[in-house]
Short mmCIF file of C-alpha atoms in Angstrom, two decimals:
data_model
loop_
_atom_site.label_atom_id
_atom_site.label_comp_id
_atom_site.label_asym_id
_atom_site.label_seq_id
_atom_site.Cartn_x
_atom_site.Cartn_y
_atom_site.Cartn_z
CA MET A 1 45.35 36.86 52.08
CA LEU A 2 47.49 35.14 49.43
CA GLU A 3 45.11 32.20 49.18
CA GLU A 4 42.20 34.61 48.78
CA LEU A 5 43.98 36.47 45.98
CA LEU A 6 44.81 33.21 44.19
CA ASN A 7 41.28 31.88 44.50
CA GLN A 8 39.89 35.16 43.17
CA ARG A 9 42.23 34.94 40.20
CA LYS A 10 41.23 31.34 39.53
CA ALA A 11 37.56 32.31 39.63
CA LEU A 12 38.24 35.00 37.04
CA LEU A 13 40.06 32.57 34.74
CA ASP A 14 37.25 30.03 35.12
CA ASN A 15 34.80 32.61 33.78
CA PRO A 16 34.74 32.28 29.95
CA SER A 17 33.50 35.86 29.55
CA LEU A 18 36.23 37.30 31.78
CA PRO A 19 37.05 40.90 30.83
CA LEU A 20 40.80 41.40 30.57
CA ALA A 21 40.62 44.55 32.71
CA LEU A 22 39.50 42.53 35.75
CA LEU A 23 42.38 40.07 35.39
CA ARG A 24 44.89 42.91 35.15
CA GLN A 25 43.41 44.58 38.21
CA GLN A 26 43.63 41.34 40.17
CA ASP A 27 47.22 40.75 39.07
CA ARG A 28 48.25 44.21 40.22
CA ARG A 29 46.89 43.35 43.67
CA LEU A 30 48.70 40.00 43.64
CA ILE A 31 52.04 41.52 42.64
CA LEU A 32 51.77 44.26 45.25
CA TRP A 33 51.10 41.65 47.93
CA CYS A 34 54.03 39.49 46.86
CA GLU A 35 56.32 42.53 46.70
CA GLN A 36 55.36 43.39 50.25
CA TYR A 37 55.58 39.79 51.46
CA PRO A 38 58.09 37.95 49.22
CA ASP A 39 58.06 34.93 51.53
CA ALA A 40 54.50 34.37 50.32
CA LEU A 41 55.92 32.95 47.11
CA ALA A 42 57.02 29.88 49.05
CA ALA A 43 53.87 29.69 51.19
CA GLN A 44 51.59 26.68 51.61
CA ALA A 45 48.83 28.50 49.74
CA TRP A 46 50.48 27.45 46.49
CA THR A 47 50.57 23.76 47.35
CA ALA A 48 46.83 23.78 47.97
CA LEU A 49 46.34 24.68 44.31
CA SER A 50 47.37 21.61 42.36
CA GLU A 51 46.57 22.93 38.88
CA HIS A 52 49.50 23.50 36.53
CA TRP A 53 48.49 27.14 36.09
CA SER A 54 49.19 27.86 39.77
CA LYS A 55 52.75 26.50 39.58
CA THR A 56 53.34 28.44 36.38
CA LEU A 57 52.02 31.60 37.99
CA GLN A 58 54.19 31.01 41.06
CA LEU A 59 57.25 30.65 38.85
CA GLU A 60 56.34 33.69 36.76
CA LEU A 61 55.86 35.83 39.87
CA ALA A 62 59.09 34.63 41.45
CA THR A 63 60.99 35.34 38.22
CA ARG A 64 59.40 38.75 37.80
CA LEU A 65 60.14 39.74 41.40
CA ASN A 66 63.61 38.14 41.34
CA VAL A 67 62.95 35.80 44.26
CA THR A 68 65.76 33.51 43.16
CA ASN A 69 65.45 30.86 45.87
CA VAL A 70 61.87 30.09 44.81
CA VAL A 71 62.85 30.02 41.14
CA GLU A 72 65.69 27.60 41.83
CA GLU A 73 63.49 25.34 43.95
CA LEU A 74 60.80 25.17 41.29
CA LEU A 75 63.27 24.43 38.51
CA VAL A 76 64.46 21.31 40.29
CA GLU A 77 61.12 20.25 41.77
CA GLY A 78 59.82 17.19 39.94
CA THR A 79 56.15 18.10 40.26
CA ALA A 80 56.79 21.55 38.78
CA GLN A 81 58.43 20.41 35.54
CA THR A 82 55.29 20.91 33.45
CA ALA A 83 54.89 24.41 34.86
CA CYS A 84 58.53 25.22 34.09
CA TRP A 85 58.22 24.05 30.50
CA ARG A 86 54.91 25.86 30.19
CA LEU A 87 56.50 29.15 31.21
CA ALA A 88 59.43 28.53 28.85
CA ALA A 89 56.94 27.94 26.04
CA GLN A 90 55.29 31.29 26.71
CA PHE A 91 58.33 33.49 27.35
CA THR A 92 61.51 33.37 25.29
CA GLU A 93 63.66 34.59 28.18
CA ALA A 94 62.41 32.01 30.69
CA ALA A 95 64.88 29.37 31.85
CA LEU A 96 64.67 25.91 30.28
CA PRO A 97 64.28 22.90 32.58
CA GLY A 98 66.39 19.83 31.97
CA GLU A 99 65.03 16.46 30.89
CA PHE A 100 62.38 15.74 28.28
CA PRO A 101 59.26 14.84 30.33
CA ASP A 102 56.99 11.82 29.98
CA ASP A 103 53.80 13.78 30.64
CA ALA A 104 51.86 14.34 27.39
CA GLU A 105 50.86 17.93 28.14
CA ALA A 106 54.38 18.82 29.23
CA GLN A 107 55.74 17.57 25.90
CA VAL A 108 53.59 20.10 24.06
CA TRP A 109 55.17 22.90 26.07
CA VAL A 110 58.63 21.44 25.43
CA ALA A 111 57.98 21.53 21.68
CA MET A 112 56.78 25.13 21.91
CA ALA A 113 59.71 26.18 24.10
CA MET A 114 62.30 24.62 21.82
CA ALA A 115 60.69 26.04 18.68
CA ARG A 116 60.60 29.50 20.27
CA ARG A 117 64.38 29.24 20.68
CA GLY A 118 65.12 27.82 17.23
CA ARG A 119 65.96 24.35 18.58
CA ALA A 120 63.12 22.29 17.14
CA ASN A 121 65.55 19.87 15.46
CA ALA A 122 66.39 18.47 18.91
CA LEU A 123 62.82 17.22 19.36
CA PRO A 124 61.42 13.74 18.61
CA ALA A 125 60.18 13.30 15.04
CA GLU A 126 56.47 13.53 15.82
CA TRP A 127 56.89 16.88 17.56
CA GLN A 128 58.96 18.21 14.68
CA ALA A 129 56.12 17.16 12.38
CA TRP A 130 53.60 18.83 14.71
CA LEU A 131 55.53 22.10 14.49
CA GLN A 132 55.91 21.82 10.72
CA VAL A 133 52.14 21.53 10.34
CA GLN A 134 51.79 24.83 12.18
CA GLY A 135 54.47 26.49 10.08
CA GLY A 136 52.40 26.68 6.91
CA GLY A 137 52.77 24.86 3.64
CA SER A 138 50.59 22.18 2.12
CA HIS A 139 49.45 19.06 3.96
CA THR A 140 47.35 16.17 2.73
CA GLU A 141 44.47 14.75 4.73
CA GLN A 142 46.35 11.46 4.81
CA SER A 143 49.50 12.96 6.32
CA LEU A 144 47.51 14.92 8.88
CA ARG A 145 45.55 11.85 9.91
CA ALA A 146 48.77 9.84 10.27
CA LEU A 147 50.22 12.50 12.57
CA LEU A 148 46.99 12.71 14.58
CA ASP A 149 46.99 8.93 15.00
CA ALA A 150 50.62 8.95 16.14
CA LEU A 151 50.06 11.71 18.69
CA TRP A 152 46.85 10.14 19.96
CA GLN A 153 48.43 6.74 20.46
CA SER A 154 50.78 7.97 23.17
CA ARG A 155 49.37 11.35 24.19
CA ARG A 156 45.60 11.02 24.28
CA ASP A 157 45.30 12.25 27.87
CA GLY A 158 46.51 15.71 26.92
CA TRP A 159 44.96 15.86 23.46
CA ARG A 160 43.58 19.40 23.73
CA ALA A 161 47.05 20.83 24.28
CA TRP A 162 48.34 19.55 20.93
CA PHE A 163 45.13 19.24 18.90
CA TYR A 164 43.93 22.84 19.17
CA PRO A 165 47.19 24.60 18.18
CA MET A 166 47.48 22.19 15.27
CA MET A 167 43.91 22.74 14.07
CA LEU A 168 43.93 26.51 14.47
CA ASN A 169 47.19 26.88 12.55
CA LEU A 170 45.71 25.05 9.56
CA PRO A 171 43.41 26.57 6.92
CA ASP A 172 39.69 26.28 7.68
CA ALA A 173 39.36 23.73 4.89
CA HIS A 174 41.16 21.18 7.09
CA HIS A 175 38.97 21.73 10.15
CA PRO A 176 36.08 19.43 9.14
CA GLY A 177 38.50 16.58 8.52
CA MET A 178 40.14 17.08 11.90
CA ILE A 179 36.76 17.27 13.63
CA ASN A 180 35.68 14.08 11.86
CA TRP A 181 38.86 12.37 13.04
CA LEU A 182 38.23 13.60 16.58
CA ALA A 183 34.67 12.25 16.50
CA GLY A 184 36.03 8.73 16.53
CA ASN A 185 38.09 9.33 19.66
CA VAL A 186 36.26 11.61 22.10
CA ASP A 187 32.77 11.95 23.56
CA SER A 188 30.12 14.23 22.09
CA LYS A 189 30.65 17.05 24.59
CA ALA A 190 34.35 17.26 23.77
CA LEU A 191 33.46 17.22 20.08
CA VAL A 192 31.07 20.14 20.54
CA GLU A 193 33.81 22.04 22.37
CA ALA A 194 36.22 21.42 19.49
CA MET A 195 33.69 22.72 16.96
CA GLY A 196 33.43 25.94 18.92
CA MET A 197 37.19 26.24 19.21
CA SER A 198 37.46 25.82 15.44
CA GLY A 199 35.37 28.92 14.87
CA ALA A 200 34.34 27.55 11.47
CA GLU A 201 31.05 29.01 10.26
CA ARG A 202 29.88 25.64 8.97
CA PHE A 203 29.52 24.39 12.56
CA ARG A 204 27.60 27.41 13.86
CA PRO A 205 24.05 26.43 12.77
CA TRP A 206 24.40 23.02 14.37
CA LEU A 207 25.81 24.48 17.59
CA GLN A 208 22.97 27.02 17.71
CA GLU A 209 20.45 24.21 17.36
CA LEU A 210 22.09 22.19 20.15
CA ALA A 211 22.26 25.23 22.43
CA VAL A 212 18.47 25.58 22.56
CA GLN A 213 17.54 21.89 22.83
CA GLY A 214 17.64 21.84 26.62
CA ASP A 215 19.57 18.57 26.93
CA ASP A 216 23.08 17.67 28.12
CA HIS A 217 24.59 19.25 25.02
CA SER A 218 22.98 22.67 25.44
CA GLU A 219 25.52 24.07 27.88
CA PRO A 220 28.66 22.89 26.01
CA ALA A 221 27.12 24.11 22.74
CA GLY A 222 26.46 27.53 24.27
CA GLN A 223 30.02 27.64 25.57
CA ALA A 224 31.31 26.59 22.15
CA LEU A 225 29.42 29.43 20.50
CA GLN A 226 30.93 31.81 23.05
CA GLN A 227 34.42 30.49 22.23
CA SER A 228 33.94 31.22 18.56
CA LYS A 229 33.06 34.88 19.11
CA ASN A 230 35.71 37.44 18.33
CA GLU A 231 35.55 39.25 21.67
CA ARG A 232 39.25 39.88 22.17
CA GLU A 233 38.76 41.12 25.74
CA GLN A 234 37.29 37.81 26.91
CA ILE A 235 39.49 34.97 28.11
CA GLN A 236 38.12 32.20 25.87
CA ALA A 237 38.42 34.31 22.74
CA ARG A 238 41.92 35.38 23.74
CA ILE A 239 42.95 31.74 24.19
CA ARG A 240 41.62 30.96 20.73
CA HIS A 241 43.52 33.96 19.36
CA TRP A 242 46.73 32.90 21.14
CA LEU A 243 46.83 29.27 20.03
CA PRO A 244 47.68 29.91 16.36
CA ARG A 245 50.05 32.79 17.19
CA TRP A 246 51.97 31.54 20.21
CA ARG A 247 55.37 31.76 18.47
CA LEU A 248 54.93 35.48 17.85
CA LEU A 249 53.72 36.50 21.31
CA GLU A 250 55.23 36.80 24.77
CA GLY A 251 52.99 35.46 27.49
CA ALA A 252 49.61 33.77 27.27
CA PRO A 253 46.04 34.72 28.21
CA TRP A 254 46.50 33.13 31.65
CA SER A 255 49.87 34.83 32.28
CA LEU A 256 50.21 37.86 34.51
CA PHE A 257 48.14 40.69 33.03
CA GLY A 258 47.02 38.33 30.27
CA GLY A 259 50.42 38.37 28.58
CA TYR A 260 52.30 41.22 26.95
CA TRP A 261 50.86 41.09 23.48
CA GLN A 262 47.92 43.43 23.34
#
């Protein structure tokens, strides 16, 4: 039953037009099951789901239901470090793991978690600069490009995790420059995705044209147009809304009940 509930939840999150009400309904079922069968939080069903979101959900459920043995195991489990930092980045009261991780995506969550707790000055210089970009103020194209180059050099595998919060926290005037920089580093489908995530009106006519061409770019262009819509009840739009506001909110769109911020 647990595996079925988890797979149903994953299917909902994989649907870009997911209504929030369905996710909340599914999470109520999941919590009720785990309350009735707390041992399920340590079941093999979780290990079959290798995605980071499943570990984060497991930790969030165990914390919420006060299943301390599972929480303690996950906090020391090497493979769950990204999930632990991810939860700490989303909830101020979540426990902080220990060492600074090597994984590029995990480092993004570390930066968010430390900033959420007012401890950004303990981070490496490039992550402090990344947070400063998101904090407002003026930035030149040259300084932004230098930071992008530095992050890309060592963290290209997890580029979406740091690129999108950075772009969406900057004024729209900087988006074309960031997209142009990205064009030299990723394939065309990823570039189309980034244009949609930007939400900038200047990209919309081109995305609309691609969406009706009937080639390999049609589907990603259609998805990009969907991302740029302001449908707050849909998962993709909620992710785009969350990325520039993560410091002010508790939880994320993929958290239990979609977070606690609406």
